[in-house]
Backbone as a ProteinNet text record, in pm:
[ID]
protein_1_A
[PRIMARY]
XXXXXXXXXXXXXXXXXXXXXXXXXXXXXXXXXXXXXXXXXXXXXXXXXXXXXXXXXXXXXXXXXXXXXXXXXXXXXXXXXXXXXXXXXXXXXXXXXXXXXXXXXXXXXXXXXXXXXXXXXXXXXXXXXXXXXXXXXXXXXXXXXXXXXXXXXXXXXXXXXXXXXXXXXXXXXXXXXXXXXXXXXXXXXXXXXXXXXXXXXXXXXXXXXXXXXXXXXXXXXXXXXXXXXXXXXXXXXXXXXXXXXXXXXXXXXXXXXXXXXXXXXXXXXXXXXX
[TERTIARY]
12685	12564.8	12514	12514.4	12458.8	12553.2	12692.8	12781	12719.6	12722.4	12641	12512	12424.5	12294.3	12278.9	12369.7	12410	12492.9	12588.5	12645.7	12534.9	12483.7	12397.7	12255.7	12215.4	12163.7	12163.2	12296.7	12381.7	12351.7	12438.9	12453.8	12296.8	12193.8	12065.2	12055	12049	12034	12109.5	12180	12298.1	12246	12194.6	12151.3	12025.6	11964.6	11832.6	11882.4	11956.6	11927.4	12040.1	12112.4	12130.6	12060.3	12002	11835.7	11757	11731.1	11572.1	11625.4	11542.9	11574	11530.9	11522.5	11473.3	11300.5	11264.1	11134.9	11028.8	11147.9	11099.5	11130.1	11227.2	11248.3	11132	11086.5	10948.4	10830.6	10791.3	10705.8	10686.5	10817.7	10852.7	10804.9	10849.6	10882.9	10720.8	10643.2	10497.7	10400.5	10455.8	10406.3	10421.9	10523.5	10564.1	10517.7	10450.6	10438.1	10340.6	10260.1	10202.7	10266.2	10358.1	10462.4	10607.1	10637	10752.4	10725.5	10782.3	10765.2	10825.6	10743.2	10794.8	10984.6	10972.9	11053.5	11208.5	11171.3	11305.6	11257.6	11176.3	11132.2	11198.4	11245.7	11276	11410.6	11472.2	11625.3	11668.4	11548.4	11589.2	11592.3	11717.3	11757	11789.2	11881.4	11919.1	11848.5	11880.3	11838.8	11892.4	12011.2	12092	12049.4	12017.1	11923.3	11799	11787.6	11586.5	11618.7	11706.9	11733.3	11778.9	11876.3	11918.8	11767.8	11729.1	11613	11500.7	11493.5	11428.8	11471.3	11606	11640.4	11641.4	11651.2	11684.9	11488.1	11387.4	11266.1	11240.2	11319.9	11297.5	11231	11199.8	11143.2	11239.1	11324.9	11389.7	11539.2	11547.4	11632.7	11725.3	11776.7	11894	11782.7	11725.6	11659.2	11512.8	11492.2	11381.8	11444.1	11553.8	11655.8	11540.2	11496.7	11438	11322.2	11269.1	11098.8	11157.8	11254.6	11311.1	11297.2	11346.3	11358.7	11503.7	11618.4	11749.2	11778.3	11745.4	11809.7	11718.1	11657.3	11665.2	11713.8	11822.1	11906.3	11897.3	11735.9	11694.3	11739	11679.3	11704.1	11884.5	11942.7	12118.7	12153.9	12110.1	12132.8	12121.7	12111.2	12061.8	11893.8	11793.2	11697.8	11618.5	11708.7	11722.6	11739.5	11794.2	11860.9	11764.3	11614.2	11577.3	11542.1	11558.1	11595	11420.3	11434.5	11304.6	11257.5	11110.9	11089.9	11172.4	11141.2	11216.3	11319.3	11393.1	11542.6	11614.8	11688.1	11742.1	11940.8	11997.5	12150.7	12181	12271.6	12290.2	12420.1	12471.9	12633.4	12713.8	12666.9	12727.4	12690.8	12573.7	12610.8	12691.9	12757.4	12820.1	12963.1	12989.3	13120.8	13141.8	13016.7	13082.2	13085.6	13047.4	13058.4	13241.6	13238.6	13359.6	13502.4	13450.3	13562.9	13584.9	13504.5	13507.8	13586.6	13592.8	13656.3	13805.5	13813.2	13995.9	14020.3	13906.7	13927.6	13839.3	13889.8	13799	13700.9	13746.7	13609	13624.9	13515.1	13489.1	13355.2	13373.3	13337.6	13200.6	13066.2	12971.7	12993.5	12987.5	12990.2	12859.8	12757.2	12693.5	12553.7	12476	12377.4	12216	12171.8	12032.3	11978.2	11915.9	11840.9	11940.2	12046.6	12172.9	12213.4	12105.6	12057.8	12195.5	12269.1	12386.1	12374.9	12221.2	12221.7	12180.8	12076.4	12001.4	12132.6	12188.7	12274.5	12422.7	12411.6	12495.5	12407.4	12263.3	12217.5	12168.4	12151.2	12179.3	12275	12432.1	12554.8	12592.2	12495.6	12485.4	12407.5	12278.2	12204.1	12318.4	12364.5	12472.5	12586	12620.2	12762.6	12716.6	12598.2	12482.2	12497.9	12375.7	12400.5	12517.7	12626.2	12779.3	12814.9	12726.2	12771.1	12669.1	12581	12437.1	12455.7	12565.9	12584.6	12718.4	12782.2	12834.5	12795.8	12754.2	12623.6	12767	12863.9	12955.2	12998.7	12926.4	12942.2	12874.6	12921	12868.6	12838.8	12691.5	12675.4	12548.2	12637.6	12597.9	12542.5	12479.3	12473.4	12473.1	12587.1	12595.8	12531.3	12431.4	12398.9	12483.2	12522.3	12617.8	12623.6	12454	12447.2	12438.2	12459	12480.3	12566.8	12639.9	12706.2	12636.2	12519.8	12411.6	12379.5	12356.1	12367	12464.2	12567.5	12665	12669.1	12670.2	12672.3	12545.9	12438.1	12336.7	12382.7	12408.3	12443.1	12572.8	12670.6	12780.2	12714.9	12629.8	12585.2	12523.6	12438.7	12394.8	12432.3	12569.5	12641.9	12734.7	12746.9	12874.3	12755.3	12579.8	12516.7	12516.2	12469.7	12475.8	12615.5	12741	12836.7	12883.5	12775.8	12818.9	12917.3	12995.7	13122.7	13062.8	13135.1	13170.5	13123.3	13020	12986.2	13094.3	13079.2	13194.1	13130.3	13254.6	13208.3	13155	13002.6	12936.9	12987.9	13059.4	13134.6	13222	13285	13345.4	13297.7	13362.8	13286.2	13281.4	13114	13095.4	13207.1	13250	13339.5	13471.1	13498.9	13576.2	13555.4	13375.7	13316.3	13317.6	13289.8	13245.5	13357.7	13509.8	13583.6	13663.6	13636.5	13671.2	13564.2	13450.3	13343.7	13412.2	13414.3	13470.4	13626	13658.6	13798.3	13769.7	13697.3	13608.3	13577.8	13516.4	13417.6	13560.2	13617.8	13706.9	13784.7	13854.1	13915.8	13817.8	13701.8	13641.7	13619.7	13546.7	13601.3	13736.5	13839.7	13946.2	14003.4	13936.5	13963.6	13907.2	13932.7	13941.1	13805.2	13691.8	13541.9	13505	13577.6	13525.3	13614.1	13733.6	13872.4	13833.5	13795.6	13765	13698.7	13608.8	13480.8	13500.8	13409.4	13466.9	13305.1	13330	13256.8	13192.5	13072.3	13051	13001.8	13084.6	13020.1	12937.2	12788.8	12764.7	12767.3	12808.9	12835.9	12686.1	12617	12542.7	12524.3	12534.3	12463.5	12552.3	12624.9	12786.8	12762	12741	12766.2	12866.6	12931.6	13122.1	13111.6	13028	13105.1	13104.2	13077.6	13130.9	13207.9	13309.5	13411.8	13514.6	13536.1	13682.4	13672.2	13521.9	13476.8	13475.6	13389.5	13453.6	13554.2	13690.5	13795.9	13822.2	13817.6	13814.9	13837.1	13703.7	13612.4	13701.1	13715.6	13803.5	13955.3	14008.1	14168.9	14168.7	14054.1	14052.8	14035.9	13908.8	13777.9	13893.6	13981.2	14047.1	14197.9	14244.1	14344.8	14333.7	14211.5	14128.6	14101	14163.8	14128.8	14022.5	13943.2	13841.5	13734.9	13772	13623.8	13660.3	13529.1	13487.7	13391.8	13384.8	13328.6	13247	13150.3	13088.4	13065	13080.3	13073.1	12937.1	12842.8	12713.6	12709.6	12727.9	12752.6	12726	12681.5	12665.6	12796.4	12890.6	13018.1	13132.5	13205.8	13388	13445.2	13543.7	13615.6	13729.4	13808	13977.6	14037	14123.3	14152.7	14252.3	14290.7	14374	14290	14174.3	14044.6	13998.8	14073.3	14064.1	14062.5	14098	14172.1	14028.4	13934.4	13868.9	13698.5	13689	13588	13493	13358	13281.1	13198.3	13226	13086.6	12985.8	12894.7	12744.7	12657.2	12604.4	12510.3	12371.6	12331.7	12230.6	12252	12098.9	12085.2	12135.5	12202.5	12201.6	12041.5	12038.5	11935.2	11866	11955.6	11854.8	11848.5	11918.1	11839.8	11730.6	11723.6	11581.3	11516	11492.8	11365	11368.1	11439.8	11383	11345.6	11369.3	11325.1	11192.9	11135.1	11035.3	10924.1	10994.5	10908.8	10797.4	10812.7	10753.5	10759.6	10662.4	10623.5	10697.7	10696.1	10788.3	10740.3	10590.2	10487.3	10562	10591.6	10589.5	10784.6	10873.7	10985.9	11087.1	11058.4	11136.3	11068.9	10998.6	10915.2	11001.4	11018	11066.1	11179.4	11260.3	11413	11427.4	11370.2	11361.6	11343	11248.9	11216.8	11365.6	11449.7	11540.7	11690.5	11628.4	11746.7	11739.4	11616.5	11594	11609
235.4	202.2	323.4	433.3	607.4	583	567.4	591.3	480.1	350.8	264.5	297.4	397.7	419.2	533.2	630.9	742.7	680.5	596.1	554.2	483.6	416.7	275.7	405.9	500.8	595.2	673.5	736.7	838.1	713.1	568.9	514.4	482.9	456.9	458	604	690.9	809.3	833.9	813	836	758.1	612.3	552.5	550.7	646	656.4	822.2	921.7	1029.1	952.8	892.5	834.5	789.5	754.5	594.6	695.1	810.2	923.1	963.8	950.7	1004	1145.1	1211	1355.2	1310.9	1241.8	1210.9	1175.7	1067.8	1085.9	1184.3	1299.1	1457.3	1540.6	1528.6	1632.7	1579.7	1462.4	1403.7	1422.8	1388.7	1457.1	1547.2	1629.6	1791.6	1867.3	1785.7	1779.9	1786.1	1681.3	1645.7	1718.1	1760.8	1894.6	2000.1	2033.1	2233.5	2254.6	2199.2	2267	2309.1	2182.1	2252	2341.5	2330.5	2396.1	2506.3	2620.5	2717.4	2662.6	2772.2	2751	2789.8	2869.5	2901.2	2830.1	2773.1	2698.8	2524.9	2497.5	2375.1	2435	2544.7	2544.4	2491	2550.5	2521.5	2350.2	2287.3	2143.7	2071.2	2038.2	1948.8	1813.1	1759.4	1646.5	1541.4	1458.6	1355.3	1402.4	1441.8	1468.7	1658.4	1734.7	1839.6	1809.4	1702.1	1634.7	1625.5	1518.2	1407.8	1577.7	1638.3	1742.7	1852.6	1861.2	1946.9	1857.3	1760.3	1654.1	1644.6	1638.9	1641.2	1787.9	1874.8	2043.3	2017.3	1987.7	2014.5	1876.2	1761.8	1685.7	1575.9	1549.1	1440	1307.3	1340.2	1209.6	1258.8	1189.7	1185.5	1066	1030.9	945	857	924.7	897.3	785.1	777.7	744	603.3	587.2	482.8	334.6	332.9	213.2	135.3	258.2	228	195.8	156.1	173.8	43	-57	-186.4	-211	-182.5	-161.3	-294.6	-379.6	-529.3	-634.7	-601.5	-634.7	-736.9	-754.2	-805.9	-914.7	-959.6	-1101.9	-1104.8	-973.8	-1015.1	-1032.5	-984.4	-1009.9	-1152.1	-1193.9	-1319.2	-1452.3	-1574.1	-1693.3	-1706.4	-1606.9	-1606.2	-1519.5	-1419.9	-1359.7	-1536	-1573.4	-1669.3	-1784.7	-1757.8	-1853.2	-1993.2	-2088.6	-2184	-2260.5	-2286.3	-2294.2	-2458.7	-2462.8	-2638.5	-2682.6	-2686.7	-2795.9	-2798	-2714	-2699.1	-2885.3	-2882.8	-2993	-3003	-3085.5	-3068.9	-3142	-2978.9	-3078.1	-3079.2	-3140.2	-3174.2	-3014.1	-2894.9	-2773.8	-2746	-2795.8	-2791.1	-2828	-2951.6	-3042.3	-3049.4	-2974.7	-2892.8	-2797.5	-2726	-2600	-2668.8	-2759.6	-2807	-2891.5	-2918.8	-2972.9	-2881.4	-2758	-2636.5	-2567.5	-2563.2	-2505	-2617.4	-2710	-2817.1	-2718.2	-2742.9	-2701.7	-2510.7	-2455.3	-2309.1	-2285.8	-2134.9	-2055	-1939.5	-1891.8	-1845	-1882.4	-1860.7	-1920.8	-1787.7	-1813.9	-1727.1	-1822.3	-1791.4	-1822.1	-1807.3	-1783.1	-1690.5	-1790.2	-1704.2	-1809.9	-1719.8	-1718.9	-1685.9	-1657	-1521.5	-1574	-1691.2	-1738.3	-1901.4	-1987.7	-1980.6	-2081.6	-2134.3	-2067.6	-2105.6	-2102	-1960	-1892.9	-1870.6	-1812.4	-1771.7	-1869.1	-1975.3	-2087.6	-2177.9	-2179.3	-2286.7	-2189.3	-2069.1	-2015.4	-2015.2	-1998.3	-2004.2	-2122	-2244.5	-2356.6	-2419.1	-2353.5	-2364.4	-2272.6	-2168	-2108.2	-2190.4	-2249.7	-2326.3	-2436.6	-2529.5	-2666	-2569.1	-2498.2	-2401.7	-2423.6	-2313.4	-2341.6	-2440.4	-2543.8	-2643.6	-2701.5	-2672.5	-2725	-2636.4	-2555.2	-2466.1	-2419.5	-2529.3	-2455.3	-2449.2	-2518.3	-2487.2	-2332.1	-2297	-2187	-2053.6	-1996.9	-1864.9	-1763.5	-1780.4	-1650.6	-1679.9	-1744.9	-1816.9	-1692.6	-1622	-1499.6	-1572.7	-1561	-1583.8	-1439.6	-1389.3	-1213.4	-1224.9	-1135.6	-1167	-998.4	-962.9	-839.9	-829.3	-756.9	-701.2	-603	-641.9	-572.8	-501.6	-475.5	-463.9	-292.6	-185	-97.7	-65.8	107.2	114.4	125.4	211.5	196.3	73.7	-56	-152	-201.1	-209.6	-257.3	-164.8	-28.9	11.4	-18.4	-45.5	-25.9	-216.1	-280.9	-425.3	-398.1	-340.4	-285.5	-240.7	-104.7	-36.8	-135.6	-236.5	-327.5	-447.9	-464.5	-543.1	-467.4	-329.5	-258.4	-250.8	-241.2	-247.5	-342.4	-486.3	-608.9	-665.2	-582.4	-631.3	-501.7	-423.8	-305.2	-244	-225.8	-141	-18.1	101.4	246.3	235.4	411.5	405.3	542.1	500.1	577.5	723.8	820.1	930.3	966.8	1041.5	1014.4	1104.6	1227.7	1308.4	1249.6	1135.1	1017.2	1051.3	1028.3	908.5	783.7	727.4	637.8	503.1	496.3	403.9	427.8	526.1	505.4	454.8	443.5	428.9	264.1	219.2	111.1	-2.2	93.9	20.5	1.7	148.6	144.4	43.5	19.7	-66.3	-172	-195.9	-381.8	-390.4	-327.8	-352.2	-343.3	-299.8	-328.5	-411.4	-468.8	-573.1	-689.5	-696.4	-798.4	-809.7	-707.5	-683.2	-742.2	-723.9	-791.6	-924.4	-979.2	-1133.8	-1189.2	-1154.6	-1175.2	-1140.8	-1121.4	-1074.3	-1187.6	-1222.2	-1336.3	-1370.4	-1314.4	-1378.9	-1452.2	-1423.7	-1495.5	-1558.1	-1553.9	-1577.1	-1736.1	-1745.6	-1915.5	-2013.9	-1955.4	-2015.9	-1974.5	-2029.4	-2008.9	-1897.4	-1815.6	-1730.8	-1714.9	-1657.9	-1709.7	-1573.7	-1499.7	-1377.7	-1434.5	-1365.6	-1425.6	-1270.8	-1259.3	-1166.1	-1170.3	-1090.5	-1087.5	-1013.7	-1059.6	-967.2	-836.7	-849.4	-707	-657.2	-591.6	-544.7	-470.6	-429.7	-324.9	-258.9	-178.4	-30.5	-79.1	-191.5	-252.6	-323.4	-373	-440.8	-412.6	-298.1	-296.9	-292	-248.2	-317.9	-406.1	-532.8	-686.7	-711.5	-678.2	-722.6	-689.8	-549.9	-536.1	-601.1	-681.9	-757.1	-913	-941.8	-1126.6	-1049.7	-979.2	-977.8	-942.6	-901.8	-850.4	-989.5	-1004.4	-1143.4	-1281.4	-1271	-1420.7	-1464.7	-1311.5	-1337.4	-1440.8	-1426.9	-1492.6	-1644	-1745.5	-1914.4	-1909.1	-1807.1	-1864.5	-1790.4	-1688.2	-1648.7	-1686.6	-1749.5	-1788.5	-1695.6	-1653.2	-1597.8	-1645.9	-1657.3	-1683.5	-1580.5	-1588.1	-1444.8	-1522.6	-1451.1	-1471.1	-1392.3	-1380.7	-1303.3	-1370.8	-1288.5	-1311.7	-1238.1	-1152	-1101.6	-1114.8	-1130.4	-1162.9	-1073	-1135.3	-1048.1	-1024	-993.6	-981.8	-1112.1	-1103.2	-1261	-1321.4	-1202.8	-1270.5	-1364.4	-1377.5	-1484.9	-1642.5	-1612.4	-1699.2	-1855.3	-1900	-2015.1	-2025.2	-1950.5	-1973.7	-1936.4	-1973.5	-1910.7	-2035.5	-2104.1	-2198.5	-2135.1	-2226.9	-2150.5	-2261.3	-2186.8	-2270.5	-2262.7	-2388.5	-2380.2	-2412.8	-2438.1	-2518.3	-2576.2	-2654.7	-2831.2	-2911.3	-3037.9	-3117.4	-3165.6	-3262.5	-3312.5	-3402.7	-3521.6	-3558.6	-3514.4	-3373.5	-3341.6	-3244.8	-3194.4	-3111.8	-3201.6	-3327.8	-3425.4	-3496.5	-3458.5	-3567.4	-3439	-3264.7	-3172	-3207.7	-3157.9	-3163.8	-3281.3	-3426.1	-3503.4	-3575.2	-3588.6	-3671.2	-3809.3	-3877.6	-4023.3	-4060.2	-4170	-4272.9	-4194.7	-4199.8	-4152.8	-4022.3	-3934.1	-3812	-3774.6	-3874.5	-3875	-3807.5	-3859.9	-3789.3	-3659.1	-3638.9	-3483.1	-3376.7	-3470.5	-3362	-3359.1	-3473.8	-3432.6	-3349.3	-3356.4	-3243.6	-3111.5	-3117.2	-2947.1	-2928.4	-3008.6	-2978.3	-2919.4	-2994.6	-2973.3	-2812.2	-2742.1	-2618.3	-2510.4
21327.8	21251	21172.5	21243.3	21182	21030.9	21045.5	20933.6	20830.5	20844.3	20766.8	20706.3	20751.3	20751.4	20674.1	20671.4	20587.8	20434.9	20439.3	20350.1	20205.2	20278.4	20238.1	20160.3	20194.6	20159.6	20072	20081.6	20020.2	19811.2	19870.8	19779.2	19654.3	19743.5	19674.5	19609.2	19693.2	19598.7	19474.2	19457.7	19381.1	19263.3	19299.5	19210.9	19123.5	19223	19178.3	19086.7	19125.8	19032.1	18929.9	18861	18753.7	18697	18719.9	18666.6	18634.1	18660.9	18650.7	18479.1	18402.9	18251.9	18222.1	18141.7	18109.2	18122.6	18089.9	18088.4	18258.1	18329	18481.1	18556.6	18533.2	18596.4	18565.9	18415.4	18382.3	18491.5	18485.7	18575.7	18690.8	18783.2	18897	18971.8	18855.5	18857.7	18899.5	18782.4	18763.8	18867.4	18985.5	19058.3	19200.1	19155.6	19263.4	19261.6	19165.4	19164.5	19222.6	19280.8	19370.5	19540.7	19550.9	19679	19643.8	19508.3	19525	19378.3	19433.6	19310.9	19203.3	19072.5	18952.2	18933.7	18995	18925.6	19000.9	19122.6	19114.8	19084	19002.6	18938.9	18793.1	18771.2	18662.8	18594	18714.1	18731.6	18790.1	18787.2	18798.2	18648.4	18619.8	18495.9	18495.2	18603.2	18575.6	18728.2	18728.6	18822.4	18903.1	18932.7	19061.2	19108.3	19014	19042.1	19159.8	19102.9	19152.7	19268.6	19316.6	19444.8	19510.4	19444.5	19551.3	19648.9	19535.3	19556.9	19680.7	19645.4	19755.6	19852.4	19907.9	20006	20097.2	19990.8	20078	20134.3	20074.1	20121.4	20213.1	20274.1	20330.5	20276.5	20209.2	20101.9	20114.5	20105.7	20166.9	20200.6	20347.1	20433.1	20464.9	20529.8	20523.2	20670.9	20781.7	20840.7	20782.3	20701	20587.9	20556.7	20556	20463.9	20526.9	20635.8	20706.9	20610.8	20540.5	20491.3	20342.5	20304.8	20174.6	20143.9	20217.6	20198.3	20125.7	20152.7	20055	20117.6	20198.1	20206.8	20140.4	20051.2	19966.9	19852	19886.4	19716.2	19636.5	19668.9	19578.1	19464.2	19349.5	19216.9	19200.2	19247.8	19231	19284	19381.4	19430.5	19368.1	19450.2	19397.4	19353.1	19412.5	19426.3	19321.3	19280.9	19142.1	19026.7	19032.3	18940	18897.2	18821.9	18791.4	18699.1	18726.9	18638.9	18606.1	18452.5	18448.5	18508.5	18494.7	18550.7	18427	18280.4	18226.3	18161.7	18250.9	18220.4	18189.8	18127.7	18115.3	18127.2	18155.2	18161.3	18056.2	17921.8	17820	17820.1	17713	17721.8	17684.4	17680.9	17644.9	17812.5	17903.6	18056.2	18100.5	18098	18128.8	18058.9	17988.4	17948.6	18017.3	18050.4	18159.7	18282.2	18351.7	18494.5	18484.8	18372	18367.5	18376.3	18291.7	18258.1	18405.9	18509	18594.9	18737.5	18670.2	18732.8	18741.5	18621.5	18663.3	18629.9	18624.5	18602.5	18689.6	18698.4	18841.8	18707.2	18602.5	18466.3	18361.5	18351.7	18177.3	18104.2	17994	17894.7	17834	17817.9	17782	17632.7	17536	17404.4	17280.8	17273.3	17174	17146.2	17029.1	16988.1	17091.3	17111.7	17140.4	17144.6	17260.4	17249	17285.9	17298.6	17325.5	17480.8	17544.5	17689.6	17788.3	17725.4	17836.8	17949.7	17988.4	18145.2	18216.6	18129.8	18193.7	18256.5	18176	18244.8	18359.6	18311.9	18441.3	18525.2	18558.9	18691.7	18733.7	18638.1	18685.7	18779.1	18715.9	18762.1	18903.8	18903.5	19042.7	19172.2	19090.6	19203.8	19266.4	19154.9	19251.4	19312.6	19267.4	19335.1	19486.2	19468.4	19592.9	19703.3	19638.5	19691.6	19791.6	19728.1	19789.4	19850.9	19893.6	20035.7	20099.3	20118.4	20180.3	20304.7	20372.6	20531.1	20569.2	20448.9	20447.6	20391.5	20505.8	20522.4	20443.4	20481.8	20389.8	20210.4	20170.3	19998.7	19959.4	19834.9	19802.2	19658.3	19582	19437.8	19431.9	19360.4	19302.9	19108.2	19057.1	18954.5	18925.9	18814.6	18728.9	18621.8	18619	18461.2	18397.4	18294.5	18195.2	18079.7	18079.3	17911.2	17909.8	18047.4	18009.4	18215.8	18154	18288.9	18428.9	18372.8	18431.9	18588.4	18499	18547.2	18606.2	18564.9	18641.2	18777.6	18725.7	18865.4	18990.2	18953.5	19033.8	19084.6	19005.7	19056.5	19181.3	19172.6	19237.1	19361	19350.7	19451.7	19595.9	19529.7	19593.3	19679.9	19587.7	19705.5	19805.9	19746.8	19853.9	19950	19967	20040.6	20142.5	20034	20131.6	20172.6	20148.5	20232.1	20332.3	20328.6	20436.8	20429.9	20322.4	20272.4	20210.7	20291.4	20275.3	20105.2	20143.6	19962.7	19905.6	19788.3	19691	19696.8	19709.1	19649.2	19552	19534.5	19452.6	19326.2	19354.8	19247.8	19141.5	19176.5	19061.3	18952.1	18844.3	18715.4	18759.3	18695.4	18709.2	18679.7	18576.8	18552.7	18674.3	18725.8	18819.3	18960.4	18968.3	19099.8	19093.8	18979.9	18908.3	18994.7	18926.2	18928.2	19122.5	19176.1	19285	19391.3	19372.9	19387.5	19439.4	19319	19224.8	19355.4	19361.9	19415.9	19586.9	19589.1	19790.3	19822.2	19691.4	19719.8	19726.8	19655	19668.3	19785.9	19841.1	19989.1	20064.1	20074.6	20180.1	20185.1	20060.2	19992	20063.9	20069.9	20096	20179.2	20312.8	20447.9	20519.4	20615.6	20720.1	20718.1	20741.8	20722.1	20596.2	20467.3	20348.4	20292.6	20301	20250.1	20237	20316.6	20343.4	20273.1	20207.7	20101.3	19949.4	19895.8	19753.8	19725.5	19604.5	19570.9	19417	19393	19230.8	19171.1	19064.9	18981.6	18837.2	18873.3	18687.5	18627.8	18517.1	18484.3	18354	18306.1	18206.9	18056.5	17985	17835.7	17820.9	17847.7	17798.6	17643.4	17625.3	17467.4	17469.3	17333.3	17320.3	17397.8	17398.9	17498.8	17636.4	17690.8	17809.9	17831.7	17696.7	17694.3	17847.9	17799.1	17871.9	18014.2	18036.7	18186.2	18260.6	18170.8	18173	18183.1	18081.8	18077.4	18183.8	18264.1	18404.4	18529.4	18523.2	18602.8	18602.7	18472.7	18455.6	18494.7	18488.3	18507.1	18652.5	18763.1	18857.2	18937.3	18914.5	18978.7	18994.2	18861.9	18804.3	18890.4	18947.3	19011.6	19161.9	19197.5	19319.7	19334.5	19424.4	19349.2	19485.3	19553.8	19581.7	19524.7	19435.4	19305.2	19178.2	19170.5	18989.6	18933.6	18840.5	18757.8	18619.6	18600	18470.5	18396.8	18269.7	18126.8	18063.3	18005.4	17938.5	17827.2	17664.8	17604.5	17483.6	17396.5	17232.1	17172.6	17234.8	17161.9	17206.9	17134.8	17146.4	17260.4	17355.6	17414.3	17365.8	17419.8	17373.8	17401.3	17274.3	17238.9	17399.8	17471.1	17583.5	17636.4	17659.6	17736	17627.2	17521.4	17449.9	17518.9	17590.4	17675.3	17778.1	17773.4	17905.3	17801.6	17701.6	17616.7	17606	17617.9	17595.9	17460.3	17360.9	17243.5	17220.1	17260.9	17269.4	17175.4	17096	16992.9	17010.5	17155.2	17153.3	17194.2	17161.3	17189.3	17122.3	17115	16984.1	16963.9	16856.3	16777.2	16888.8	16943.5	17043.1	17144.5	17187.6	17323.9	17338.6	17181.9	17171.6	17172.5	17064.7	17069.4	17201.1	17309.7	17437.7	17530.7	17520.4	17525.7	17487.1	17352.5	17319.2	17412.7	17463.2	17526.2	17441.8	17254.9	17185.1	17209.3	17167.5	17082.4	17007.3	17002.4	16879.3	16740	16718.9	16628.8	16517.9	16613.3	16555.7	16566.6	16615.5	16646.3	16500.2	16394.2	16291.8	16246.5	16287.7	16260.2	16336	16501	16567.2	16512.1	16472.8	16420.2	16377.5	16274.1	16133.8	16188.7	16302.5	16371	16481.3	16516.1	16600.5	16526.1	16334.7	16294.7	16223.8	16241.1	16202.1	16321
[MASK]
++++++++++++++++++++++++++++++++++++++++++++++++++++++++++++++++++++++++++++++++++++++++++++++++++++++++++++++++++++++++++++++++++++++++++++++++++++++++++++++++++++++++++++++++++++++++++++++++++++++++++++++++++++++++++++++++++++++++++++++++++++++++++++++++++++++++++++++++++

């Protein structure tokens, strides 16, 4: 448990002096000088300067890890995943409930407003559903839109699945990726092997391409993980075959959205067709 308790620790810190910007180190820093001299507040630069310096004066300890609350992992979860009251199931839903019929991912791809995540965490709640009596069903959700994120999404499940944390000296993209590849061994070890599993992946922009591509050539080899992609940009054409492009609503499912009158019924058309 000590080794878990140190690990699970080690890993928050790590995450937290990445996350600290030049701007939350000055602050910090600020807030310190009255316990710690100037002049070795001077020589603190980066986030991982900070966390180091915190720990040599006891500020936080691995002992501490209790008051932290690191179990945590709502927002990544199903419970993270919220679907609004008047969500509706439209037929670009109901293309993806179908695509996932005979594929384990699929590719979101479609404009702001095109209700990509609504309906992947829609598609997380029934996943849900169909395994509410199997406590080992894993539905995780990655933010993607910087490395940042992905890693702190990563960090969190090597938490909540109690797997050994990465050496923090890595590059990130190598931690990222050694992560990603734990997490799956355990997926696929006799406790989970058994159930089926759901990644939503989120909002990727280019310089996270080849991360993703990562993530689907890794995640996809697996027929008990599926994966969902949420994205306004193209991947590499190899995913072509597994790509949904979403426009919206059609015409009458905004006006039965909207919830008008006979009265005002071609008004709304006209507003559904803009």
């Amino acid at each position: 448990m000590e080794s878990i308790v140190v690990d699970s620790y080690r890993s928050l810190t790590t995450e937290i002096a990445l996350g600290l910007s030049a701007e939350n180190t000055r602050i910090i820093k600020f807030l310190l000088r009255n316990d710690i001299g100037k002049g070795v507040l001077e020589k603190i630069v980066t986030g991982t300067d900070l966390v180091q310096l915190l720990e040599e004066n006891a500020y936080c300890q691995p002992t501490t890890l209790n008051n932290w609350n690191l179990s945590n992992h709502d927002y990544y979860r199903l419970h993270g995943m919220h679907v609004i009251e008047q969500y509706i199931e439209t037929s670009e839903y109901r293309q993806l409930c179908q695509h996932m019929k005979a594929n384990n991912a699929v590719i979101l791809k479609g404009l702001p407003g095109t209700w990509k995540s609504r309906h992947a965490f829609r598609y997380a709640h029934e996943f849900s559903k169909l395994r509410e009596k199997d406590n080992n069903s894993l539905i995780w959700r990655i933010d993607c839109n910087t490395e940042l994120n992905i890693y702190n999404s990563l960090s969190h499940l090597m938490n909540f699945l109690k797997i050994q944390c990465i050496n923090s000296e890595l590059q990130i993209k190598d931690t990222i990726n050694i992560m990603l590849l734990r997490a799956v061994a355990v997926l696929e070890n006799d406790n989970y092997k058994d159930t089926r599993h759901l990644f939503i992946l989120l909002g990727f922009i280019s310089p996270q391409k080849i991360l993703i591509k990562t993530f689907l050539e890794t995640l996809n080899q697996y027929d008990n993980i599926s994966i969902i992609v949420a994205t306004s940009e193209s991947l590499s054409n190899d995913f072509d075959n597994i790509v949904l492009e979403l426009h919206g609503m059609t015409e009458d499912e905004a006006v039965n959205y909207l919830e008008v009158d006979d009265s005002v019924q071609e008004k709304a058309k006209e507003l559904a067709k803009n």
